[in-house]
PDB file of C-alpha atoms and ligand atoms in Angstrom:
ATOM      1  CA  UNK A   1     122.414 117.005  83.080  1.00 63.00           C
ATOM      2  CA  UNK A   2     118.832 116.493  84.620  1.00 77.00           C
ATOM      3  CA  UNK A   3     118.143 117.481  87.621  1.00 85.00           C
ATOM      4  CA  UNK A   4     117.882 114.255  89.248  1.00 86.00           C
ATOM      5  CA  UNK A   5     121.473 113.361  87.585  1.00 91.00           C
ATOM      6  CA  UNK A   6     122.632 116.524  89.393  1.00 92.00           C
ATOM      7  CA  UNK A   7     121.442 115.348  92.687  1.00 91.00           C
ATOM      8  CA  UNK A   8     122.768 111.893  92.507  1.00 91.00           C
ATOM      9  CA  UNK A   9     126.043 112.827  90.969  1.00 93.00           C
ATOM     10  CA  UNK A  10     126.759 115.028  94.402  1.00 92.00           C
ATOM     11  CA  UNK A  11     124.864 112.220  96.360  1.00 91.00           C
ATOM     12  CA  UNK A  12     127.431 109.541  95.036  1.00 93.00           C
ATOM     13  CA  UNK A  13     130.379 111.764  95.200  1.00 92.00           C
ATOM     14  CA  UNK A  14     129.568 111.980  99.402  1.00 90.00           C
ATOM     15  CA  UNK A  15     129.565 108.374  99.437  1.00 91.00           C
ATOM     16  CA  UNK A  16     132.643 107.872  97.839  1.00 91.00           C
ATOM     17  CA  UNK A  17     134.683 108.390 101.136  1.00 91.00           C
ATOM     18  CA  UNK A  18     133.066 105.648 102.718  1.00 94.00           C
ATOM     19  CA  UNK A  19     134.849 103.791 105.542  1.00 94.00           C
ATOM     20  CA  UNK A  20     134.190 100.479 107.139  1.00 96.00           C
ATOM     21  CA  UNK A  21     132.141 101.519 110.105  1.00 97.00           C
ATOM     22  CA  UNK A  22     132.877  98.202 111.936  1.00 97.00           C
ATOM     23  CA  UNK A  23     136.473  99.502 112.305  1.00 96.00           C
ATOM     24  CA  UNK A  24     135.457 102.362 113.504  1.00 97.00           C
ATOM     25  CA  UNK A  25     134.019 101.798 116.703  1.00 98.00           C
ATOM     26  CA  UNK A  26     136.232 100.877 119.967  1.00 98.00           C
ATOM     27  CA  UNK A  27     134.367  97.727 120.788  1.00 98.00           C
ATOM     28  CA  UNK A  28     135.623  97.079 124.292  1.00 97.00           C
ATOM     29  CA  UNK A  29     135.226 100.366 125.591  1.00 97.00           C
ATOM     30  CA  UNK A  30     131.182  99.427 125.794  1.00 98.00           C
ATOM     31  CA  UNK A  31     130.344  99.648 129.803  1.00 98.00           C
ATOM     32  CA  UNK A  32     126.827  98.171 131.478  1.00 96.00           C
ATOM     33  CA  UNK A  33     127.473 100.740 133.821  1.00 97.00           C
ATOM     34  CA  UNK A  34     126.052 103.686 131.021  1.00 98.00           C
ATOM     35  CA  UNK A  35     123.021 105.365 129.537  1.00 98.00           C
ATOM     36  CA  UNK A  36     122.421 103.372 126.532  1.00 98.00           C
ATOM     37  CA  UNK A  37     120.198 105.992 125.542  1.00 98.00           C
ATOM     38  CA  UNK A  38     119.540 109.668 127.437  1.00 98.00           C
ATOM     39  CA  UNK A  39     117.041 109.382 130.518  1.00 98.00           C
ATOM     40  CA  UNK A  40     114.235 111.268 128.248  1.00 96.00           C
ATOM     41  CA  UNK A  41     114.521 109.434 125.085  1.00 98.00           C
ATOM     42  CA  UNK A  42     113.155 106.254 127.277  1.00 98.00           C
ATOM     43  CA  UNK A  43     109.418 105.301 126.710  1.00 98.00           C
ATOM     44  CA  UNK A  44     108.996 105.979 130.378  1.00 98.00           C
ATOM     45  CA  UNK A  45     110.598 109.643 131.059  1.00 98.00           C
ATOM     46  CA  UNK A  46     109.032 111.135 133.477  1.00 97.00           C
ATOM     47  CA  UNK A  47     106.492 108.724 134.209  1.00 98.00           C
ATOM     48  CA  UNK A  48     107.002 109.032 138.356  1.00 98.00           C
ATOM     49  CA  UNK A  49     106.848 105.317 139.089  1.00 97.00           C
ATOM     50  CA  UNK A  50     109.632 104.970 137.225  1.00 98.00           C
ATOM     51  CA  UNK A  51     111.907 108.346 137.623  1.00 98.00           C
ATOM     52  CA  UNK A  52     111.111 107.031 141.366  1.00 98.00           C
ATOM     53  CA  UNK A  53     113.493 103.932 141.099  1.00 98.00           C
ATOM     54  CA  UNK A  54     117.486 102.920 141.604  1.00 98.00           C
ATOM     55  CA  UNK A  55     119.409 104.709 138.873  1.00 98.00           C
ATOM     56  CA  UNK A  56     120.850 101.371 137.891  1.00 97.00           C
ATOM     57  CA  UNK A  57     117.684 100.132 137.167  1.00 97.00           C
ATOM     58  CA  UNK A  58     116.853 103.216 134.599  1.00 98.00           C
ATOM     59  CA  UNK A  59     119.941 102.696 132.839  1.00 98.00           C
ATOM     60  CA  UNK A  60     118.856  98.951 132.784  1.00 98.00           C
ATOM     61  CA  UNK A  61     116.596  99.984 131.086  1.00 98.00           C
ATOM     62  CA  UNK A  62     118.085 102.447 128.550  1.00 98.00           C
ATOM     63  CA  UNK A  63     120.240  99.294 127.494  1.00 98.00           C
ATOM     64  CA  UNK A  64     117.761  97.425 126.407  1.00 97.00           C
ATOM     65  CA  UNK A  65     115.462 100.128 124.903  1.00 97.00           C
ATOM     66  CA  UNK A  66     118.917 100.610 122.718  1.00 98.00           C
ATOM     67  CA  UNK A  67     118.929  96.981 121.880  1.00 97.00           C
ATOM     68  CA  UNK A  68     115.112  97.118 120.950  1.00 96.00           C
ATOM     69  CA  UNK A  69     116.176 100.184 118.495  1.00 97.00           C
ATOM     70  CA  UNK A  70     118.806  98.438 117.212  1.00 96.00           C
ATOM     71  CA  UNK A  71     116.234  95.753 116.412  1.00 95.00           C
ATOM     72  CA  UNK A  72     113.610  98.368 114.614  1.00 96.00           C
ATOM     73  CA  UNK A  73     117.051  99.304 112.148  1.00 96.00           C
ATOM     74  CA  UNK A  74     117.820  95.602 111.342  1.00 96.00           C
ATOM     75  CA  UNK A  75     113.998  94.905 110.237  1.00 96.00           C
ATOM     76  CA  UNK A  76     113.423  98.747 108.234  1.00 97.00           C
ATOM     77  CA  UNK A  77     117.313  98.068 106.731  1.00 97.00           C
ATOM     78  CA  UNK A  78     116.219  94.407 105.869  1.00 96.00           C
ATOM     79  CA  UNK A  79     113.282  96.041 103.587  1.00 96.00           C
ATOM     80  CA  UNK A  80     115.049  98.415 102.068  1.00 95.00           C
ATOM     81  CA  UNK A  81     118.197  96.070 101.584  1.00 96.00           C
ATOM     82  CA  UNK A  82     115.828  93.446  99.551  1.00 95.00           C
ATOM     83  CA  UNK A  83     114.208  95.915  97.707  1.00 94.00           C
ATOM     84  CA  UNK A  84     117.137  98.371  96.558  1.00 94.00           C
ATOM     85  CA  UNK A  85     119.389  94.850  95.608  1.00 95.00           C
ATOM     86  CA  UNK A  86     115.899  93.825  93.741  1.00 93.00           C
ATOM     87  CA  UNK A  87     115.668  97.448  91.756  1.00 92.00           C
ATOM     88  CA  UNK A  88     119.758  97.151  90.801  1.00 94.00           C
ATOM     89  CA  UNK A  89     118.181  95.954  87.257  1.00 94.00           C
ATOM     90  CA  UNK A  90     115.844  98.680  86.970  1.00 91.00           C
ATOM     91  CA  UNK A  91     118.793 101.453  87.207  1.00 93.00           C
ATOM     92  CA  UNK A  92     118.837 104.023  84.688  1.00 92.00           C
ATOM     93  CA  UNK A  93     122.022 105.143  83.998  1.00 94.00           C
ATOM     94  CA  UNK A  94     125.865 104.592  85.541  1.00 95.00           C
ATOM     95  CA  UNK A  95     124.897 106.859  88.494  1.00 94.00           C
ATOM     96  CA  UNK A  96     121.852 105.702  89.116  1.00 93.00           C
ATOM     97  CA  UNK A  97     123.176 102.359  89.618  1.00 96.00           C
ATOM     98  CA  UNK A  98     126.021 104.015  91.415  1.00 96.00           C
ATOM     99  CA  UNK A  99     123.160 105.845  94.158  1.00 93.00           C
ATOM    100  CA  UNK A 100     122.207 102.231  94.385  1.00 94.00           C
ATOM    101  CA  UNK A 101     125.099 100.561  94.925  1.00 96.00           C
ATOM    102  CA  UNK A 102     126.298 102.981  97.604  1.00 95.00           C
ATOM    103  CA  UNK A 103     122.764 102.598  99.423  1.00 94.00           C
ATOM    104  CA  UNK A 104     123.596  99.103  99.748  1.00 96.00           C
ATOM    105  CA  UNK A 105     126.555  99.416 101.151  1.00 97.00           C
ATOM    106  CA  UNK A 106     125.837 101.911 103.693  1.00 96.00           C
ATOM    107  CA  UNK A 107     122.924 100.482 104.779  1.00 96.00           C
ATOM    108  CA  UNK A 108     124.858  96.814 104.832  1.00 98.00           C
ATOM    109  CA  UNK A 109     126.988  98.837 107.402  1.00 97.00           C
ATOM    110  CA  UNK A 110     125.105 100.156 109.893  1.00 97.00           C
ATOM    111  CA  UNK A 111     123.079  96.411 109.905  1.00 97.00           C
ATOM    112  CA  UNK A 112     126.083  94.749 110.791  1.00 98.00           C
ATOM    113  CA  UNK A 113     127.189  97.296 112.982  1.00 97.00           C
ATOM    114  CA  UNK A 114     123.525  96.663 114.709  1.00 97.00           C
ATOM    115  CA  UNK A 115     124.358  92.939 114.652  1.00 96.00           C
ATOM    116  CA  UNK A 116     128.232  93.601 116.230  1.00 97.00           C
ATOM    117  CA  UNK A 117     126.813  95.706 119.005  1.00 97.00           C
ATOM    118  CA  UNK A 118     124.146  93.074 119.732  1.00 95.00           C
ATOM    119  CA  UNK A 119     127.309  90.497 120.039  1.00 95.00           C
ATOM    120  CA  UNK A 120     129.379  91.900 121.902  1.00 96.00           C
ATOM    121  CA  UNK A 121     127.357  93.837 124.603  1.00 96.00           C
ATOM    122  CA  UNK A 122     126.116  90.681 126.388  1.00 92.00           C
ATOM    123  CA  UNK A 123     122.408  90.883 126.630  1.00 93.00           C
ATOM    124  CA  UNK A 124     119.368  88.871 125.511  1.00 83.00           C
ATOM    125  CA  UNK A 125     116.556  90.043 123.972  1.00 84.00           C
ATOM    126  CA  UNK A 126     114.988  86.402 123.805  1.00 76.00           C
ATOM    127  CA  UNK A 127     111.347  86.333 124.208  1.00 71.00           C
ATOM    128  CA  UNK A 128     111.968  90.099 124.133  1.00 69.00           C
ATOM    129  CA  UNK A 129     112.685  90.625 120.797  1.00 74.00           C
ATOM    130  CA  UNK A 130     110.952  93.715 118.473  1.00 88.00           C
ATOM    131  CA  UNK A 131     107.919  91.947 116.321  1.00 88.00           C
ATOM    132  CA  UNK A 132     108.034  93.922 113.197  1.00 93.00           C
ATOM    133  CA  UNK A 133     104.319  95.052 112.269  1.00 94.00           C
ATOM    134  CA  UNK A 134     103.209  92.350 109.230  1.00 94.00           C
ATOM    135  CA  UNK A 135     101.588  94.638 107.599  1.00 92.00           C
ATOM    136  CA  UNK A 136     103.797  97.077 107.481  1.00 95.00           C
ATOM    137  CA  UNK A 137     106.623  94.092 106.004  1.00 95.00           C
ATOM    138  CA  UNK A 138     104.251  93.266 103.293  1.00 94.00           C
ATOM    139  CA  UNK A 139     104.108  96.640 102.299  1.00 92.00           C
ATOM    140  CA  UNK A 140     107.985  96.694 102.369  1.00 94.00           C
ATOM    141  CA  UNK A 141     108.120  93.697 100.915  1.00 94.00           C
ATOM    142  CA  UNK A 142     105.192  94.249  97.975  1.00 93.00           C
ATOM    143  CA  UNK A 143     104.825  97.088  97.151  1.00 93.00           C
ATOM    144  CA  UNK A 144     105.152  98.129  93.677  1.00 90.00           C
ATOM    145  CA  UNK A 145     108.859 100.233  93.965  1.00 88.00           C
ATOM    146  CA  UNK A 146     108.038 103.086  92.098  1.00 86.00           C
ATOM    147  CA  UNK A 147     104.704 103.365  93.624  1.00 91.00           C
ATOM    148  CA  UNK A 148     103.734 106.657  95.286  1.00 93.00           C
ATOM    149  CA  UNK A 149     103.344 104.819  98.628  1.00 94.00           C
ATOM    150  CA  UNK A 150     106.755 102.866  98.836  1.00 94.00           C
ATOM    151  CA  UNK A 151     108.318 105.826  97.919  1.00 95.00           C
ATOM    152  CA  UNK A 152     106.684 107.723 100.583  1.00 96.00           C
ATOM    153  CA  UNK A 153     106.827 104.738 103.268  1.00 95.00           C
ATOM    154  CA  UNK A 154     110.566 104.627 102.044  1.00 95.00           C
ATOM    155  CA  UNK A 155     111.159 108.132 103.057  1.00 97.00           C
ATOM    156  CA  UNK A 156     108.950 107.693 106.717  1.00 97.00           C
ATOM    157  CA  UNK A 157     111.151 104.681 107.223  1.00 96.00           C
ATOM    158  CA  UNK A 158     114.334 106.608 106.856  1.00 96.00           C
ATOM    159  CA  UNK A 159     113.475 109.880 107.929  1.00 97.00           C
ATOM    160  CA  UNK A 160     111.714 109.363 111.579  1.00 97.00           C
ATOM    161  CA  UNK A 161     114.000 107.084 113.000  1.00 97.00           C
ATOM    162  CA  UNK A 162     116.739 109.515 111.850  1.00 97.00           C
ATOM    163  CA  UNK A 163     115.248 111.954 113.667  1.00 97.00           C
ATOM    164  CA  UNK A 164     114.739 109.765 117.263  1.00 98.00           C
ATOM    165  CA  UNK A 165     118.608 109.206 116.466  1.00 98.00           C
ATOM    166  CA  UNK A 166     119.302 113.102 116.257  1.00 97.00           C
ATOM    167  CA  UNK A 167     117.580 113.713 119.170  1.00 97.00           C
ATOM    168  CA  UNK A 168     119.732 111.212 121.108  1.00 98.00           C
ATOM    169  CA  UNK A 169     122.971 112.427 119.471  1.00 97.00           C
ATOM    170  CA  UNK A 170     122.304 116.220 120.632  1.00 97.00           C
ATOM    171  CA  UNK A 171     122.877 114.643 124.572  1.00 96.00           C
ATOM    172  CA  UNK A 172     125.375 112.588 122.774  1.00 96.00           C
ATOM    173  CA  UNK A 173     127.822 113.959 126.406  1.00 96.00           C
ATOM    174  CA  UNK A 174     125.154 111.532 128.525  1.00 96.00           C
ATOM    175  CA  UNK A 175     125.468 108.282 126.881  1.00 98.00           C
ATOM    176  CA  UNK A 176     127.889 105.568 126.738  1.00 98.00           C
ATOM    177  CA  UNK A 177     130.651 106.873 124.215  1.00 98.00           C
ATOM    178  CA  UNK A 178     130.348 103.500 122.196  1.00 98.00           C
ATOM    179  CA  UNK A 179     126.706 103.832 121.573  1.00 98.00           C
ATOM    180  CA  UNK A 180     126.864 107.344 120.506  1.00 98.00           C
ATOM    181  CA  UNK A 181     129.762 106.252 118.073  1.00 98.00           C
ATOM    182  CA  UNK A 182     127.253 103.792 116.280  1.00 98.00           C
ATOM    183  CA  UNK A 183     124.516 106.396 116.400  1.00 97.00           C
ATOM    184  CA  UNK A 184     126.889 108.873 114.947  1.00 96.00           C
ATOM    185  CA  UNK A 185     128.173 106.661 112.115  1.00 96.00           C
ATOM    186  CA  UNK A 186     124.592 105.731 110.700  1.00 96.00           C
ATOM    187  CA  UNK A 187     123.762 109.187 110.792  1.00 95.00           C
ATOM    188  CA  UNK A 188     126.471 109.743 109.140  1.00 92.00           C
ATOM    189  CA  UNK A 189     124.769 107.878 105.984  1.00 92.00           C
ATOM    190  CA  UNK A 190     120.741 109.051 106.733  1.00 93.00           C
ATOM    191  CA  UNK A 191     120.896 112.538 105.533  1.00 91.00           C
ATOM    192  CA  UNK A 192     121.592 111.668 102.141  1.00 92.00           C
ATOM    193  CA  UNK A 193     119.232 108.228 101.927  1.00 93.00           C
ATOM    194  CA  UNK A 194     116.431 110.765 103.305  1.00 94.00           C
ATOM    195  CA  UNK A 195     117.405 113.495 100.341  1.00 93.00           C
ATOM    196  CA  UNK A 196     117.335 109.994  97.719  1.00 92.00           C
ATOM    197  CA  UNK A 197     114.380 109.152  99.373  1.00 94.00           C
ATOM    198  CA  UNK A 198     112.584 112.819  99.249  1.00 95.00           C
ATOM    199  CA  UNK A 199     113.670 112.656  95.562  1.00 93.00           C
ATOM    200  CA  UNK A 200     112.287 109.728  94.332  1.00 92.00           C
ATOM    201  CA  UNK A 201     108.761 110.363  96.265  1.00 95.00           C
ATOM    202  CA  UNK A 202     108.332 113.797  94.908  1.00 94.00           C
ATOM    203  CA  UNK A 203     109.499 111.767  91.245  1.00 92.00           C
ATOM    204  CA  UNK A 204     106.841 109.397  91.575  1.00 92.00           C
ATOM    205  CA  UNK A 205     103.757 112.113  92.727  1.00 93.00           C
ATOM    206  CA  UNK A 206     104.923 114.286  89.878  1.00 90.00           C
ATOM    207  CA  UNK A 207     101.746 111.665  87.853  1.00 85.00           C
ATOM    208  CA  UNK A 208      99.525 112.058  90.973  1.00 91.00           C
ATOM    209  CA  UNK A 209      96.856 114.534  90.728  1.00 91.00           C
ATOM    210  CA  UNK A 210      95.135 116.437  93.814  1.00 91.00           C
ATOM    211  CA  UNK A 211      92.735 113.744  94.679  1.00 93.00           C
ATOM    212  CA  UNK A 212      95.237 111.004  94.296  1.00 94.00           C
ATOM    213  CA  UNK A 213      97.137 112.826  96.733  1.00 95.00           C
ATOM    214  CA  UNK A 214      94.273 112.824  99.332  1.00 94.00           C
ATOM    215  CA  UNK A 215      93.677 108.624  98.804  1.00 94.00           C
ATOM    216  CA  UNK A 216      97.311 108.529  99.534  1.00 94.00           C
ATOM    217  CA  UNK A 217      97.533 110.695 102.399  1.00 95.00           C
ATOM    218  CA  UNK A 218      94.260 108.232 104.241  1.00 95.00           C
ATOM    219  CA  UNK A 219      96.175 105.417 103.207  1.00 94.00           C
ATOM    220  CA  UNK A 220      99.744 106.675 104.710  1.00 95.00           C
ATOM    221  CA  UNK A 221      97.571 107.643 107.623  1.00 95.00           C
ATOM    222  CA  UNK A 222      96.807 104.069 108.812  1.00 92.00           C
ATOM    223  CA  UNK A 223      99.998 102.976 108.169  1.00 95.00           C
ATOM    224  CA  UNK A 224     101.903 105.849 110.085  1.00 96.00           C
ATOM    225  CA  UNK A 225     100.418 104.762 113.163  1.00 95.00           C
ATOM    226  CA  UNK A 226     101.178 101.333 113.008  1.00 96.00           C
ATOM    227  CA  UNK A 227     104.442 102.329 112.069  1.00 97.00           C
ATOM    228  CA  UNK A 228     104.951 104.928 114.800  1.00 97.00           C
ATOM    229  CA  UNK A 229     103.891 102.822 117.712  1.00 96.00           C
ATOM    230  CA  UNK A 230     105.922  99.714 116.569  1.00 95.00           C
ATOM    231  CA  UNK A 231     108.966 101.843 116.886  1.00 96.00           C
ATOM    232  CA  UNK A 232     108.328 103.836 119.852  1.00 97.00           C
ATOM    233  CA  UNK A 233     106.247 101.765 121.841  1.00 97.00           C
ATOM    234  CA  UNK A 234     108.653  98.637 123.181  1.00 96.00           C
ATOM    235  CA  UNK A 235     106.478  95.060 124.081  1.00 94.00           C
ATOM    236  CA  UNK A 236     105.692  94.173 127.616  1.00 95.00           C
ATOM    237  CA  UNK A 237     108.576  91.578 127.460  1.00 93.00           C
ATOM    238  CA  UNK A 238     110.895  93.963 127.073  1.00 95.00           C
ATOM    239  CA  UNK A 239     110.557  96.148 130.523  1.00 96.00           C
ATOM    240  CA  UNK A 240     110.572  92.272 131.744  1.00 94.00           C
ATOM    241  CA  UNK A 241     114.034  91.463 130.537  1.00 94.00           C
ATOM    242  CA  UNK A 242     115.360  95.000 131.798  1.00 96.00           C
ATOM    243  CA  UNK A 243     113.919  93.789 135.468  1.00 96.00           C
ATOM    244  CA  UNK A 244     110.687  95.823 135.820  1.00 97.00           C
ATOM    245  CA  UNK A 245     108.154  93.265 136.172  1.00 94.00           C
ATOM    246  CA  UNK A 246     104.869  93.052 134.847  1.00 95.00           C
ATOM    247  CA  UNK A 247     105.483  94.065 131.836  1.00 96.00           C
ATOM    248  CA  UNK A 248     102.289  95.062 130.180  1.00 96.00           C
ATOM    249  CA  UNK A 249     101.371  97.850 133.203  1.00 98.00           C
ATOM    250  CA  UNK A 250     104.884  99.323 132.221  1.00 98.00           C
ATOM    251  CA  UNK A 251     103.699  99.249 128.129  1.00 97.00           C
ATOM    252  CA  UNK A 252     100.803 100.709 128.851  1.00 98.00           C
ATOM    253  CA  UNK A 253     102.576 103.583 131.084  1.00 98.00           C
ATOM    254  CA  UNK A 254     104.636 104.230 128.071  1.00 98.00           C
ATOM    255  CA  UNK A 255     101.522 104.260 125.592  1.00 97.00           C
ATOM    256  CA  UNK A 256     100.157 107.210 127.987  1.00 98.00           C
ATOM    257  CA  UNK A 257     103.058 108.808 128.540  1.00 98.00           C
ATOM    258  CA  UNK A 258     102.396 112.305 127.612  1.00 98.00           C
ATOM    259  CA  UNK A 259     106.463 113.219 127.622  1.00 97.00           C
ATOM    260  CA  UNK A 260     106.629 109.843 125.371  1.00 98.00           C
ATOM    261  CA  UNK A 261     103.886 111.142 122.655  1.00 98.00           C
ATOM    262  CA  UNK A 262     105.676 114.779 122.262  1.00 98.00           C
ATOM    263  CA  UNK A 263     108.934 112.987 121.207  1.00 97.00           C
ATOM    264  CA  UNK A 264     107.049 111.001 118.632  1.00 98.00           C
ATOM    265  CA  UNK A 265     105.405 114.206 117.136  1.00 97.00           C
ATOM    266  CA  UNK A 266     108.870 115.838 117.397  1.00 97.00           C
ATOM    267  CA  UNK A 267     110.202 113.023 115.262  1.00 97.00           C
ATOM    268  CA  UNK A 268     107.497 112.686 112.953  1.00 97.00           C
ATOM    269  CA  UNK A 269     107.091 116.959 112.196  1.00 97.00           C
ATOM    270  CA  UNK A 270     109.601 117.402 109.555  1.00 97.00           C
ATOM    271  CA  UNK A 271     108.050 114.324 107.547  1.00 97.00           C
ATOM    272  CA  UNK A 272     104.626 115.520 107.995  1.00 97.00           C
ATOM    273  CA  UNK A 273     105.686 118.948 106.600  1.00 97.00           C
ATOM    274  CA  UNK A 274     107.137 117.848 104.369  1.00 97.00           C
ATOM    275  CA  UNK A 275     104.313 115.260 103.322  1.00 97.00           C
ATOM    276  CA  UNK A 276     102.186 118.434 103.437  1.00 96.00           C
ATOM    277  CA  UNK A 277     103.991 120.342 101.020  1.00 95.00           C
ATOM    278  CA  UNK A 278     103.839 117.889  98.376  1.00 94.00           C
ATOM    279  CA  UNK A 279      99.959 117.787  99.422  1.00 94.00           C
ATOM    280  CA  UNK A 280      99.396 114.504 101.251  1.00 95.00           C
ATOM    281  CA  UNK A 281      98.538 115.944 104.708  1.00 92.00           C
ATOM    282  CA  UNK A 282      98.143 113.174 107.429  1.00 94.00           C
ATOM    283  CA  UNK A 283      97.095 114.514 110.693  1.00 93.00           C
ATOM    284  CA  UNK A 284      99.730 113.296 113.443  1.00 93.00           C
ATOM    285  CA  UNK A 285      98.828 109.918 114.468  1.00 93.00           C
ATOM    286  CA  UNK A 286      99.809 110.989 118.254  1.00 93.00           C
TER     287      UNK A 286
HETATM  288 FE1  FE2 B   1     120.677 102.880 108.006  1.00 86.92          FE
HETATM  289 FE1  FE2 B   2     119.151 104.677 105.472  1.00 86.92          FE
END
């Protein structure tokens, strides 16, 4: 068995206890009087104007910072949802098709778990709502699939957020016990769609040579900011609907927000490691 069988084969057989993740989650016990999300995983942590006001109106905001979150999974799920049903002809063998199959499914999970939690928790995000980065969704969209650069977008997509959700699941004791059930269950799934992920990109630079590398690495560049910002940067709208006012002072509070920028690097240094072992090294884009 090849190597890559190997992998998948122990991939698959992980997957194989899957459980409904709807089911799983105790719907009613969701409270508006929680952290949605811990106090420093907010765009504004420790930004004084804002550490300065009513408690309520932090956790205001931490519910709809969640709900903006939520909103980045549905669009990065929609991409790879399209694409992975779109590649189910291109599978190789039984557990290739299998890997794919089980991606599906997972991913179809945690997107309608996104979608349940949006339903039932009362809020809305109208006018508010996450714009997903065009260029970025033509890419997804696009992009050759076994292209260096989808592979490697695939595994940013997967891995980063993953890592914002770890972070929040380590002060998992602070939050709303509903919310940290739906973080934990699509974590649950991300380890092994980042070790697919890894896989495949490494598969498809195995052709690229040292200078290929380097055009890749300016190209992921550009794209990793775009990418970060969209995700960790909410619109002006947004601190509107969670009752801060003017909502473009607060955006650009977050875009400065030195406490803001170290969680992004945090998030994005095992990717860029990782990008620099397989030589595409991309400076941090914050
Ligand atoms: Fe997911
Ligand atoms: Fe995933």
């Amino acid at each position: 068995m090849t190597d890559r069988n190997a992998v998948l084969q122990q991939l698959n057989a992980v997957s194989e206890t899957y459980r409904d993740p709807l089911a799983a989650v105790d719907w009613p016990r969701l409270s508006a009087q929680t952290w949605w999300l811990p106090p420093d995983c907010l765009s504004l942590a420790g930004i004084a104007a804002f550490e300065d006001l009513p408690e309520p109106m932090r956790r205001r905001l931490s519910h709809y910072e969640f709900l903006h979150w939520l909103q980045v999974g549905l669009w990065l799920e929609r991409l790879f949802l399209a694409r992975t049903a779109r590649g189910l002809n291109d599978a190789v063998n039984p557990l290739d098709y299998a890997a794919r199959l089980h991606e599906l499914r997972e991913e179809a999970g945690h997107s309608l778990l996104f979608l349940k939690f949006m339903e039932v928790c009362g809020l809305n995000l109208a006018g508010g709502a996450f714009r997903p980065p065009r260029r970025l969704t033509v890419l997804g969209k696009l992009a050759p699939v076994n292209s260096p650069l989808f592979r490697l977008a695939v595994v940013v997509g997967e891995e980063v957020p993953d890592k914002f959700n770890r972070r929040i699941r380590a002060q998992a004791h602070g939050i709303d016990p509903v919310v940290a059930r739906v973080i934990n269950l699509h974590m649950m799934d991300e380890a092994r769609h980042v070790a697919r992920g890894r896989l495949l990109a490494e598969e498809a630079l195995a052709r690229a040579g040292r200078l290929r590398r380097q055009m890749l690495g300016n190209a992921l560049a550009r794209l990793l900011g775009t990418f970060v910002w969209a995700v960790f940067l909410p619109a002006p709208t947004l601190y509107e609907l969670a009752g801060l006012g003017e909502g473009r002072h607060w955006q650009e509070l977050a875009r400065r927000n030195g406490t803001r920028r170290a969680l992004m690097r945090a998030c994005l240094a095992p990717t860029l490691h990782w990008l620099a072992r397989q030589g595409v090294a991309i400076p941090p884009p914050v």
